[in-house]
Tab-separated table of C-alpha atoms in Angstrom:
chain	number	residue	atom	x	y	z
A	23	UNK	CA	-18.554	-33.536	2.026
A	24	UNK	CA	-21.643	-31.921	0.466
A	25	UNK	CA	-22.196	-28.158	0.257
A	26	UNK	CA	-24.883	-28.473	2.933
A	27	UNK	CA	-22.554	-30.321	5.274
A	28	UNK	CA	-19.799	-27.757	4.649
A	29	UNK	CA	-22.230	-24.948	5.454
A	30	UNK	CA	-23.325	-26.637	8.644
A	31	UNK	CA	-19.701	-27.272	9.659
A	32	UNK	CA	-18.793	-23.643	8.924
A	33	UNK	CA	-21.716	-22.428	10.986
A	34	UNK	CA	-20.735	-24.657	13.900
A	35	UNK	CA	-17.139	-23.372	13.775
A	36	UNK	CA	-18.416	-19.829	13.853
A	37	UNK	CA	-20.593	-20.540	16.887
A	38	UNK	CA	-17.648	-22.160	18.694
A	39	UNK	CA	-15.402	-19.205	17.930
A	40	UNK	CA	-18.049	-16.783	19.215
A	41	UNK	CA	-18.372	-18.753	22.441
A	42	UNK	CA	-14.617	-18.729	23.017
A	43	UNK	CA	-14.373	-15.017	22.228
A	44	UNK	CA	-17.168	-14.244	24.676
A	45	UNK	CA	-15.156	-15.972	27.412
A	46	UNK	CA	-11.870	-14.307	26.481
A	47	UNK	CA	-13.498	-10.898	26.425
A	48	UNK	CA	-15.218	-11.424	29.782
A	49	UNK	CA	-12.766	-13.093	32.148
A	50	UNK	CA	-9.304	-12.185	33.347
A	51	UNK	CA	-6.362	-13.814	31.490
A	52	UNK	CA	-5.472	-15.951	34.537
A	53	UNK	CA	-9.001	-17.432	34.577
A	54	UNK	CA	-9.298	-17.952	30.838
A	55	UNK	CA	-8.079	-21.569	30.635
A	56	UNK	CA	-10.337	-22.770	33.448
A	57	UNK	CA	-13.355	-21.020	31.953
A	58	UNK	CA	-12.631	-22.407	28.485
A	59	UNK	CA	-12.306	-25.929	29.845
A	60	UNK	CA	-15.620	-25.697	31.719
A	61	UNK	CA	-17.631	-24.403	28.769
A	62	UNK	CA	-18.058	-27.906	27.334
A	63	UNK	CA	-16.927	-26.971	23.836
A	64	UNK	CA	-13.773	-28.343	22.254
A	65	UNK	CA	-11.542	-26.382	19.830
A	66	UNK	CA	-10.546	-27.219	16.275
A	67	UNK	CA	-7.595	-25.943	14.242
A	68	UNK	CA	-9.950	-23.843	12.132
A	69	UNK	CA	-11.681	-22.362	15.183
A	70	UNK	CA	-8.314	-21.538	16.729
A	71	UNK	CA	-7.414	-19.486	13.633
A	72	UNK	CA	-10.754	-17.648	13.763
A	73	UNK	CA	-10.274	-16.761	17.412
A	74	UNK	CA	-6.639	-15.657	17.083
A	75	UNK	CA	-7.285	-13.295	14.171
A	76	UNK	CA	-10.087	-11.557	16.059
A	77	UNK	CA	-9.910	-8.078	17.492
A	78	UNK	CA	-10.461	-9.519	20.967
A	79	UNK	CA	-7.136	-11.352	20.880
A	80	UNK	CA	-5.265	-8.331	19.524
A	81	UNK	CA	-6.736	-6.146	22.264
A	82	UNK	CA	-6.160	-8.791	24.980
A	83	UNK	CA	-2.870	-10.449	24.010
A	84	UNK	CA	-2.411	-12.274	27.351
A	85	UNK	CA	-5.808	-13.908	26.951
A	86	UNK	CA	-4.796	-14.842	23.400
A	87	UNK	CA	-1.722	-16.642	24.769
A	88	UNK	CA	-3.883	-18.535	27.281
A	89	UNK	CA	-6.267	-19.586	24.533
A	90	UNK	CA	-3.376	-20.661	22.272
A	91	UNK	CA	-1.921	-22.858	25.051
A	92	UNK	CA	-5.323	-24.306	25.978
A	93	UNK	CA	-6.297	-25.095	22.364
A	94	UNK	CA	-2.833	-26.568	21.684
A	95	UNK	CA	-3.512	-29.346	24.189
A	96	UNK	CA	-6.343	-30.626	21.984
A	97	UNK	CA	-5.324	-29.775	18.405
A	98	UNK	CA	-2.132	-29.199	16.449
A	99	UNK	CA	-1.907	-25.500	15.591
A	100	UNK	CA	-1.470	-24.539	11.957
A	101	UNK	CA	1.418	-22.414	10.749
A	102	UNK	CA	-1.074	-19.588	10.218
A	103	UNK	CA	-2.203	-19.769	13.866
A	104	UNK	CA	1.406	-19.748	15.070
A	105	UNK	CA	2.227	-16.695	12.967
A	106	UNK	CA	-0.913	-14.977	14.239
A	107	UNK	CA	0.353	-15.402	17.794
A	108	UNK	CA	3.731	-13.910	16.822
A	109	UNK	CA	1.913	-10.941	15.267
A	110	UNK	CA	-0.368	-10.460	18.292
A	111	UNK	CA	2.571	-10.408	20.687
A	112	UNK	CA	4.654	-8.115	18.485
A	113	UNK	CA	1.828	-5.611	18.022
A	114	UNK	CA	1.380	-5.569	21.796
A	115	UNK	CA	5.085	-4.826	22.288
A	116	UNK	CA	5.597	-8.143	24.078
A	117	UNK	CA	8.829	-8.865	22.236
A	118	UNK	CA	10.312	-11.484	24.576
A	119	UNK	CA	7.198	-13.706	24.409
A	120	UNK	CA	7.168	-13.032	20.654
A	121	UNK	CA	10.667	-14.468	20.242
A	122	UNK	CA	9.721	-17.365	22.535
A	123	UNK	CA	6.909	-18.157	20.126
A	124	UNK	CA	9.329	-18.030	17.182
A	125	UNK	CA	11.796	-20.346	18.940
A	126	UNK	CA	8.947	-22.704	19.719
A	127	UNK	CA	8.165	-22.848	16.029
A	128	UNK	CA	11.824	-23.597	15.308
A	129	UNK	CA	11.828	-26.453	17.843
A	130	UNK	CA	8.804	-27.939	16.096
A	131	UNK	CA	10.757	-28.170	12.863
A	132	UNK	CA	10.859	-24.529	11.802
A	133	UNK	CA	8.736	-25.153	8.742
A	134	UNK	CA	6.240	-22.500	9.761
A	135	UNK	CA	8.825	-19.721	10.063
A	136	UNK	CA	8.777	-17.762	6.823
A	137	UNK	CA	9.504	-14.325	5.411
A	138	UNK	CA	5.968	-13.424	6.520
A	139	UNK	CA	6.945	-14.211	10.117
A	140	UNK	CA	9.836	-11.764	9.970
A	141	UNK	CA	7.771	-9.198	8.054
A	142	UNK	CA	5.465	-9.163	11.095
A	143	UNK	CA	8.452	-8.753	13.433
A	144	UNK	CA	9.886	-5.870	11.334
A	145	UNK	CA	6.520	-4.148	11.320
A	146	UNK	CA	6.076	-4.474	15.086
A	147	UNK	CA	9.503	-3.057	15.897
A	148	UNK	CA	9.266	-0.186	13.407
A	149	UNK	CA	5.748	0.758	14.510
A	150	UNK	CA	7.249	1.448	17.926
A	151	UNK	CA	10.123	3.412	16.412
A	152	UNK	CA	12.673	0.698	17.199
A	153	UNK	CA	14.362	0.505	13.776
A	154	UNK	CA	17.622	-0.915	15.126
A	155	UNK	CA	15.910	-3.990	16.562
A	156	UNK	CA	14.149	-4.504	13.243
A	157	UNK	CA	17.522	-4.471	11.492
A	158	UNK	CA	18.903	-6.960	14.038
A	159	UNK	CA	15.946	-9.236	13.346
A	160	UNK	CA	16.833	-9.149	9.649
A	161	UNK	CA	20.413	-10.042	10.465
A	162	UNK	CA	19.398	-13.219	12.396
A	163	UNK	CA	16.911	-14.551	9.868
A	164	UNK	CA	19.226	-17.339	8.707
A	165	UNK	CA	19.467	-18.673	12.269
A	166	UNK	CA	15.791	-19.487	11.995
A	167	UNK	CA	16.104	-21.123	8.610
A	168	UNK	CA	14.955	-18.195	6.487
A	169	UNK	CA	17.312	-16.861	3.801
A	170	UNK	CA	17.206	-13.069	3.442
A	171	UNK	CA	16.054	-12.217	-0.075
A	172	UNK	CA	14.545	-9.260	-1.914
A	173	UNK	CA	11.110	-9.956	-0.431
A	174	UNK	CA	12.535	-9.922	3.107
A	175	UNK	CA	14.568	-6.782	2.423
A	176	UNK	CA	11.549	-5.055	0.944
A	177	UNK	CA	9.474	-5.962	4.000
A	178	UNK	CA	12.088	-4.434	6.270
A	179	UNK	CA	12.569	-1.268	4.193
A	180	UNK	CA	8.809	-0.782	3.854
A	181	UNK	CA	8.362	-1.082	7.630
A	182	UNK	CA	11.244	1.346	8.255
A	183	UNK	CA	9.773	3.948	5.882
A	184	UNK	CA	6.203	3.651	7.104
A	185	UNK	CA	6.414	6.148	9.956
A	186	UNK	CA	6.344	9.933	9.774
A	187	UNK	CA	9.497	10.587	11.786
A	188	UNK	CA	12.289	12.401	9.989
A	189	UNK	CA	15.304	10.320	9.087
A	190	UNK	CA	13.461	7.091	8.283
A	191	UNK	CA	14.289	7.339	4.584
A	192	UNK	CA	17.966	7.776	5.350
A	193	UNK	CA	17.931	4.830	7.764
A	194	UNK	CA	16.297	2.648	5.120
A	195	UNK	CA	18.811	3.803	2.517
A	196	UNK	CA	21.703	3.017	4.877
A	197	UNK	CA	20.328	-0.486	5.391
A	198	UNK	CA	19.991	-0.918	1.632
A	199	UNK	CA	23.583	0.197	1.069
A	200	UNK	CA	24.802	-2.276	3.700
A	201	UNK	CA	23.100	-5.380	2.286
A	202	UNK	CA	22.742	-4.692	-1.449
A	203	UNK	CA	25.945	-6.654	-2.103
A	204	UNK	CA	24.500	-9.831	-0.574
A	205	UNK	CA	20.795	-9.349	-1.241
A	206	UNK	CA	19.939	-8.455	-4.837
A	207	UNK	CA	17.332	-5.667	-4.892
A	208	UNK	CA	14.422	-5.640	-7.332
A	209	UNK	CA	12.161	-2.963	-8.751
A	210	UNK	CA	10.027	-2.928	-5.604
A	211	UNK	CA	13.125	-2.232	-3.484
A	212	UNK	CA	13.801	0.965	-5.391
A	213	UNK	CA	10.129	1.848	-5.427
A	214	UNK	CA	10.071	1.748	-1.608
A	215	UNK	CA	13.161	3.942	-1.353
A	216	UNK	CA	11.855	6.427	-3.913
A	217	UNK	CA	8.529	6.714	-2.076
A	218	UNK	CA	10.494	7.382	1.107
A	219	UNK	CA	12.429	10.217	-0.572
A	220	UNK	CA	9.143	11.558	-1.908
A	221	UNK	CA	7.677	11.603	1.590
A	222	UNK	CA	10.671	13.599	2.823
A	223	UNK	CA	10.770	15.807	-0.270
A	224	UNK	CA	14.360	14.978	-1.148
A	225	UNK	CA	14.481	15.335	-4.939
A	226	UNK	CA	18.274	15.058	-5.155
A	227	UNK	CA	18.397	11.685	-3.395
A	228	UNK	CA	15.410	10.506	-5.409
A	229	UNK	CA	17.190	11.211	-8.706
A	230	UNK	CA	20.320	9.452	-7.435
A	231	UNK	CA	18.349	6.395	-6.315
A	232	UNK	CA	16.504	6.280	-9.634
A	233	UNK	CA	19.785	6.324	-11.517
A	234	UNK	CA	21.010	3.312	-9.552
A	235	UNK	CA	17.682	1.594	-10.154
A	236	UNK	CA	18.041	1.894	-13.931
A	237	UNK	CA	21.579	0.513	-13.753
A	238	UNK	CA	20.674	-2.450	-11.537
A	239	UNK	CA	17.211	-3.551	-12.694
A	240	UNK	CA	16.685	-1.682	-15.982
A	241	UNK	CA	13.311	-0.577	-17.304
A	242	UNK	CA	9.965	-2.288	-16.867
A	243	UNK	CA	6.357	-1.150	-17.050
A	244	UNK	CA	5.812	-3.042	-13.773
A	245	UNK	CA	7.938	-0.475	-11.940
A	246	UNK	CA	5.152	2.100	-12.136
A	247	UNK	CA	5.217	2.972	-8.381
A	248	UNK	CA	8.905	3.901	-8.695
A	249	UNK	CA	8.226	6.151	-11.699
A	250	UNK	CA	5.291	7.733	-9.870
A	251	UNK	CA	7.439	8.436	-6.825
A	252	UNK	CA	10.348	9.994	-8.727
A	253	UNK	CA	8.200	12.311	-10.844
A	254	UNK	CA	5.981	13.287	-7.918
A	255	UNK	CA	9.086	14.161	-5.865
A	256	UNK	CA	10.324	16.432	-8.649
A	257	UNK	CA	6.946	18.137	-8.879
A	258	UNK	CA	6.917	18.645	-5.132
A	259	UNK	CA	10.423	20.113	-5.356
A	260	UNK	CA	9.289	22.702	-7.920
A	261	UNK	CA	11.264	20.938	-10.661
A	262	UNK	CA	8.493	20.648	-13.239
A	263	UNK	CA	10.907	20.931	-16.154
A	264	UNK	CA	13.038	18.065	-14.846
A	265	UNK	CA	9.931	15.974	-14.300
A	266	UNK	CA	8.919	16.496	-17.938
A	267	UNK	CA	12.398	15.444	-19.113
A	268	UNK	CA	12.248	12.209	-17.110
A	269	UNK	CA	8.685	11.654	-18.303
A	270	UNK	CA	9.788	11.857	-21.941
A	271	UNK	CA	12.593	9.348	-21.294
A	272	UNK	CA	10.153	6.976	-19.591
A	273	UNK	CA	7.790	7.328	-22.508
A	274	UNK	CA	10.540	6.426	-24.961
A	275	UNK	CA	11.186	3.256	-22.912
A	276	UNK	CA	7.520	2.305	-22.858
A	277	UNK	CA	7.432	2.833	-19.092
A	278	UNK	CA	4.973	5.402	-17.776
A	279	UNK	CA	3.862	6.491	-14.297
A	280	UNK	CA	0.394	5.911	-12.922
A	281	UNK	CA	-2.593	8.063	-12.112
A	282	UNK	CA	-0.933	9.365	-8.945
A	283	UNK	CA	1.605	11.406	-10.912
A	284	UNK	CA	-0.742	12.414	-13.707
A	285	UNK	CA	-3.339	13.713	-11.244
A	286	UNK	CA	-0.695	15.814	-9.519
A	287	UNK	CA	0.743	17.053	-12.816
A	288	UNK	CA	-2.659	18.035	-14.188
A	289	UNK	CA	-3.426	19.936	-11.002
A	290	UNK	CA	-0.118	21.811	-11.304
A	291	UNK	CA	-0.422	22.801	-14.977
A	292	UNK	CA	-4.029	23.889	-14.482
A	293	UNK	CA	-3.005	26.154	-11.611
A	294	UNK	CA	-0.202	27.560	-13.785
A	295	UNK	CA	-2.572	27.978	-16.748
A	296	UNK	CA	-0.054	26.008	-18.807
A	297	UNK	CA	-2.351	25.072	-21.688
A	298	UNK	CA	0.246	23.424	-23.935
A	299	UNK	CA	1.668	21.097	-21.284
A	300	UNK	CA	-1.786	20.376	-19.902
A	301	UNK	CA	-2.912	19.038	-23.253
A	302	UNK	CA	0.345	17.106	-23.821
A	303	UNK	CA	0.205	15.451	-20.384
A	304	UNK	CA	-3.487	14.652	-20.768
A	305	UNK	CA	-2.948	12.987	-24.143
A	306	UNK	CA	0.017	10.991	-22.822
A	307	UNK	CA	-2.044	9.806	-19.868
A	308	UNK	CA	-5.054	8.757	-21.932
A	309	UNK	CA	-3.438	7.596	-25.178
A	310	UNK	CA	-0.022	6.271	-24.139
A	311	UNK	CA	-0.615	5.106	-20.573
A	312	UNK	CA	-4.227	4.067	-21.195
A	313	UNK	CA	-5.333	5.497	-17.857
A	314	UNK	CA	-8.849	6.690	-17.060
A	315	UNK	CA	-8.853	10.190	-15.516
A	316	UNK	CA	-10.890	10.721	-12.371
A	317	UNK	CA	-13.645	13.314	-12.006
A	318	UNK	CA	-11.485	16.026	-10.346
A	319	UNK	CA	-9.040	15.772	-13.260
A	320	UNK	CA	-11.838	16.187	-15.799
A	321	UNK	CA	-13.167	19.177	-13.886
A	322	UNK	CA	-9.696	20.749	-13.716
A	323	UNK	CA	-9.237	20.494	-17.501
A	324	UNK	CA	-12.714	21.832	-18.168
A	325	UNK	CA	-11.969	24.756	-15.864
A	326	UNK	CA	-8.678	25.416	-17.647
A	327	UNK	CA	-10.160	25.533	-21.123
A	328	UNK	CA	-13.258	27.354	-19.921
A	329	UNK	CA	-10.895	30.075	-18.748
A	330	UNK	CA	-9.335	30.084	-22.206
A	331	UNK	CA	-12.737	30.756	-23.744
A	332	UNK	CA	-13.399	33.459	-21.188
A	333	UNK	CA	-10.066	35.150	-21.896
A	334	UNK	CA	-11.008	35.405	-25.585
A	335	UNK	CA	-14.487	36.686	-24.733
A	336	UNK	CA	-13.006	39.276	-22.384
A	337	UNK	CA	-10.801	40.547	-25.219
A	338	UNK	CA	-13.787	40.874	-27.563
A	339	UNK	CA	-15.686	42.836	-24.912
A	340	UNK	CA	-12.784	45.217	-24.295
A	341	UNK	CA	-12.504	45.859	-28.036
A	342	UNK	CA	-16.277	46.426	-28.317
A	343	UNK	CA	-16.597	43.654	-30.914
A	344	UNK	CA	-20.341	43.226	-30.525
A	345	UNK	CA	-21.091	40.893	-33.437
A	346	UNK	CA	-17.971	38.842	-32.802
A	347	UNK	CA	-18.824	38.515	-29.102
A	348	UNK	CA	-22.348	37.350	-29.906
A	349	UNK	CA	-21.026	34.764	-32.379
A	350	UNK	CA	-18.360	33.614	-29.921
A	351	UNK	CA	-20.966	33.149	-27.183
A	352	UNK	CA	-22.890	30.911	-29.555
A	353	UNK	CA	-19.706	28.902	-30.173
A	354	UNK	CA	-19.117	28.614	-26.421
A	355	UNK	CA	-22.633	27.295	-26.008
A	356	UNK	CA	-22.049	24.645	-28.685
A	357	UNK	CA	-18.928	23.500	-26.863
A	358	UNK	CA	-20.698	23.543	-23.481
A	359	UNK	CA	-18.433	26.290	-22.136
A	360	UNK	CA	-19.948	28.871	-19.815
A	361	UNK	CA	-19.041	32.561	-19.613
A	362	UNK	CA	-17.755	33.739	-16.256
A	363	UNK	CA	-19.946	35.885	-14.013
A	364	UNK	CA	-17.714	38.905	-14.713
A	365	UNK	CA	-17.925	38.428	-18.469
A	366	UNK	CA	-21.700	37.955	-18.275
A	367	UNK	CA	-22.132	41.369	-16.666
A	368	UNK	CA	-19.706	43.034	-19.087
A	369	UNK	CA	-21.238	41.551	-22.230
A	370	UNK	CA	-24.796	42.374	-21.100
A	371	UNK	CA	-23.664	45.952	-20.602
A	372	UNK	CA	-22.103	46.028	-24.077
A	373	UNK	CA	-25.150	44.496	-25.768
A	374	UNK	CA	-27.443	46.949	-23.984
A	375	UNK	CA	-25.339	49.971	-24.951
A	376	UNK	CA	-25.123	48.768	-28.550
A	377	UNK	CA	-28.857	48.117	-28.487
A	378	UNK	CA	-28.838	44.348	-28.912
A	379	UNK	CA	-31.512	43.399	-26.335
A	380	UNK	CA	-32.075	39.800	-27.550
A	381	UNK	CA	-28.378	39.025	-27.104
A	382	UNK	CA	-28.405	40.552	-23.614
A	383	UNK	CA	-31.468	38.501	-22.698
A	384	UNK	CA	-29.848	35.317	-24.053
A	385	UNK	CA	-26.912	35.884	-21.708
A	386	UNK	CA	-29.245	36.381	-18.756
A	387	UNK	CA	-31.151	33.206	-19.603
A	388	UNK	CA	-27.821	31.370	-19.688
A	389	UNK	CA	-27.046	32.741	-16.202
A	390	UNK	CA	-30.396	31.522	-14.876
A	391	UNK	CA	-30.258	28.110	-16.565
A	392	UNK	CA	-26.711	27.284	-15.474
A	393	UNK	CA	-26.747	29.131	-12.138
A	394	UNK	CA	-23.727	31.297	-12.936
A	395	UNK	CA	-22.918	33.182	-9.751
A	396	UNK	CA	-22.663	35.858	-8.566
A	397	UNK	CA	-25.405	37.250	-10.813
A	398	UNK	CA	-25.968	40.599	-9.115
A	399	UNK	CA	-23.826	42.639	-11.540
A	400	UNK	CA	-25.457	41.014	-14.545
A	401	UNK	CA	-28.916	41.772	-13.175
A	402	UNK	CA	-27.955	45.416	-12.585
A	403	UNK	CA	-26.543	45.771	-16.093
A	404	UNK	CA	-29.727	44.308	-17.545
A	405	UNK	CA	-31.858	46.804	-15.612
A	406	UNK	CA	-29.572	49.706	-16.512
A	407	UNK	CA	-30.455	48.929	-20.124
A	408	UNK	CA	-33.777	50.629	-19.410
A	409	UNK	CA	-31.984	53.923	-19.594
A	410	UNK	CA	-31.802	53.500	-23.379
A	411	UNK	CA	-35.478	52.552	-23.730
A	412	UNK	CA	-36.728	56.113	-23.375
A	413	UNK	CA	-34.416	57.414	-26.105
A	414	UNK	CA	-35.357	54.780	-28.663
A	415	UNK	CA	-39.026	54.878	-27.727
A	416	UNK	CA	-39.115	58.562	-28.703
A	417	UNK	CA	-37.685	57.687	-32.138
A	418	UNK	CA	-40.299	54.960	-32.614
A	419	UNK	CA	-43.206	57.136	-31.636
A	420	UNK	CA	-42.016	59.815	-34.059
A	421	UNK	CA	-42.451	57.106	-36.706
A	422	UNK	CA	-46.081	56.559	-35.637
A	423	UNK	CA	-45.912	52.983	-34.352
A	424	UNK	CA	-48.912	51.546	-32.475
A	425	UNK	CA	-48.343	49.319	-29.423
A	426	UNK	CA	-50.762	46.639	-28.077
A	427	UNK	CA	-52.358	47.337	-24.713
A	428	UNK	CA	-50.862	44.087	-23.284
A	429	UNK	CA	-47.354	45.329	-24.115
A	430	UNK	CA	-48.088	48.675	-22.477
A	431	UNK	CA	-49.390	46.952	-19.319
A	432	UNK	CA	-46.347	44.672	-19.212
A	433	UNK	CA	-44.064	47.690	-19.632
A	434	UNK	CA	-45.715	49.427	-16.718
A	435	UNK	CA	-45.229	46.449	-14.390
A	436	UNK	CA	-41.627	46.020	-15.475
A	437	UNK	CA	-40.752	49.686	-15.040
A	438	UNK	CA	-42.337	49.699	-11.594
A	439	UNK	CA	-40.288	46.699	-10.487
A	440	UNK	CA	-37.099	48.175	-11.908
A	441	UNK	CA	-37.670	51.519	-10.211
A	442	UNK	CA	-38.023	53.209	-13.632
A	443	UNK	CA	-41.559	54.567	-13.335
A	444	UNK	CA	-40.450	57.887	-14.843
A	445	UNK	CA	-39.511	55.994	-18.025
A	446	UNK	CA	-42.986	54.479	-18.258
A	447	UNK	CA	-44.670	57.856	-17.586
A	448	UNK	CA	-42.675	59.452	-20.390
A	449	UNK	CA	-43.554	56.679	-22.848
A	450	UNK	CA	-47.207	56.683	-21.788
A	451	UNK	CA	-47.517	60.402	-22.514
A	452	UNK	CA	-46.074	59.905	-25.996
A	453	UNK	CA	-48.384	56.951	-26.591
A	454	UNK	CA	-51.466	59.033	-25.918
A	455	UNK	CA	-50.397	61.425	-28.652
A	456	UNK	CA	-49.516	58.680	-31.132
A	457	UNK	CA	-52.456	56.254	-31.183
A	458	UNK	CA	-53.055	56.539	-34.909
A	459	UNK	CA	-50.081	54.205	-35.887
A	460	UNK	CA	-51.246	51.758	-38.479
A	461	UNK	CA	-55.025	52.266	-38.216
A	462	UNK	CA	-55.353	52.070	-41.950
A	463	UNK	CA	-54.852	48.273	-41.856
A	464	UNK	CA	-58.047	47.962	-39.824
A	465	UNK	CA	-60.310	49.683	-42.344
A	466	UNK	CA	-63.350	47.547	-43.145
A	467	UNK	CA	-63.225	48.266	-46.862
A	468	UNK	CA	-60.428	46.240	-48.450
A	469	UNK	CA	-60.050	48.602	-51.445
A	470	UNK	CA	-59.945	51.570	-49.140
A	471	UNK	CA	-57.298	49.765	-47.137
A	472	UNK	CA	-55.190	49.161	-50.205
A	473	UNK	CA	-55.616	52.770	-51.332
A	474	UNK	CA	-54.714	54.013	-47.906
A	475	UNK	CA	-51.640	51.814	-47.819
A	476	UNK	CA	-50.568	53.018	-51.269
A	477	UNK	CA	-50.959	56.598	-50.101
A	478	UNK	CA	-48.836	55.831	-47.067
A	479	UNK	CA	-46.133	54.164	-49.183
A	480	UNK	CA	-46.871	50.555	-48.154
A	481	UNK	CA	-46.961	47.575	-50.508
A	482	UNK	CA	-47.727	43.868	-50.538
A	483	UNK	CA	-44.825	42.081	-52.168
A	484	UNK	CA	-46.383	38.631	-51.928
A	485	UNK	CA	-44.546	37.748	-48.792
A	486	UNK	CA	-47.456	38.567	-46.555
A	487	UNK	CA	-45.897	41.844	-45.439
A	488	UNK	CA	-47.792	45.084	-45.951
A	489	UNK	CA	-45.053	47.292	-44.506
A	490	UNK	CA	-42.696	49.588	-46.372
A	491	UNK	CA	-38.949	49.056	-46.182
A	492	UNK	CA	-38.374	51.648	-43.514
A	493	UNK	CA	-41.455	50.635	-41.559
A	494	UNK	CA	-40.477	46.954	-41.545
A	495	UNK	CA	-37.266	47.946	-39.820
A	496	UNK	CA	-39.212	50.125	-37.395
A	497	UNK	CA	-41.656	47.334	-36.617
A	498	UNK	CA	-38.840	44.851	-36.019
A	499	UNK	CA	-37.052	47.409	-33.880
A	500	UNK	CA	-40.188	47.898	-31.830
A	501	UNK	CA	-40.651	44.134	-31.485
A	502	UNK	CA	-37.084	43.699	-30.235
A	503	UNK	CA	-37.533	46.533	-27.769
A	504	UNK	CA	-40.517	44.927	-26.124
A	505	UNK	CA	-39.030	41.448	-26.189
A	506	UNK	CA	-36.302	43.118	-24.169
A	507	UNK	CA	-38.910	44.560	-21.819
A	508	UNK	CA	-40.638	41.187	-21.500
A	509	UNK	CA	-37.347	39.359	-20.892
A	510	UNK	CA	-36.275	41.842	-18.258
A	511	UNK	CA	-39.636	41.464	-16.554
A	512	UNK	CA	-38.949	37.712	-16.313
A	513	UNK	CA	-35.485	38.436	-14.981
A	514	UNK	CA	-36.801	40.724	-12.287
A	515	UNK	CA	-39.393	38.087	-11.433
A	516	UNK	CA	-36.535	35.634	-10.834
A	517	UNK	CA	-34.878	38.146	-8.505
A	518	UNK	CA	-38.166	38.672	-6.642
A	519	UNK	CA	-38.415	34.922	-6.088
A	520	UNK	CA	-35.039	34.893	-4.333
A	521	UNK	CA	-32.866	33.810	-7.273
A	522	UNK	CA	-29.298	35.067	-6.941
A	523	UNK	CA	-27.644	33.377	-9.860
């Protein structure tokens, strides 16, 4: 059959299934067979499977039975279709018809009754809380030609442990103890039991079950779910030390847990601020287990080590280590680590008091760029720095420094916004008395300029500077001061525009 013919056949089957489903969803179960017969469309084995696995049949199990009977008069049902009917009836709690369907399969040769058939029966009973009937179903498997094996046992135990009711883990364990002599368990068997103990938070039983697992099935990297469950149970039972011991043993055997445990462990050590174990667990996860951490795990580790940086910075601030703090902030920036909002405010205060305006402004720019919040304290500390401006301005003016009109205008605006108009008024009065600054450098006669500069103690050392040693420092000091003023003006502008960190 060509691809085109297959496509056409598939489309026709789909249309047939839709037509049957429309009837089943519309009419009462008692009228379904008559309506299906009058629709003029015949079923196929494939169409029967499509219809039976639909939501319509699961929501209307009696109509599903009518369809199954009607279609069975025209086609031979597949084993899949028969097992679908068993599942539909079991999920609907129609257990007597369910067993009738199973017996019908047995009468037809029994070839379609498999472990999957009983897995469906176990699931249906356990979903309704009827664990005893599920166990009875396991006990009669051989009557229907199915030998109970590890796969069947695992299906039963998994179904028993799936609910949230207390005592399910114990019931599953009791069943395991009863049949483990005749049905050899495998790694999945113990994984199911360990996950059940994890769900109930029973670390003691988990350790006991794990011990039996090692004795019976040994070690294998494929038993990862079991390792995950044991270690996670210990973490949940506040037995972190024990979990680490088991983890080291697993590592020595080349058997490691999965991301489930590592994610939980990373979260725990980050909350405990356990830097050493955080790094050790992270390296084991990435290097030994070859796992790829998820985004929350990355963020947790970044937060942990960011707090380490901030602890060091906090110590430098408390000890008033200004130069060291400035250098350490530069190192943090290189390593893409951000200072905390509290440290930002404290270090701005320290830089302002130690008269390091550029460093204070750098911190503020970092706050703005990276949206470090809350920023209110940092903004206040930056503005409080104005209190020192008046003191140092007096010293500068006593040294006869001239300021550009643009700087004076900018200072006025900034002081007004900061509520420091009295600072500006004080500086403005001093400026009016000290306008003579460096007027000598503007003399039109070059020789006169040089003579004037020599008289004032200035020199040209070939570097382009015509300032004396002391005056170079004063000029730089003045420049830094007004960079500070300009930076603070920008900061206040950010606040005026509604920026809050």
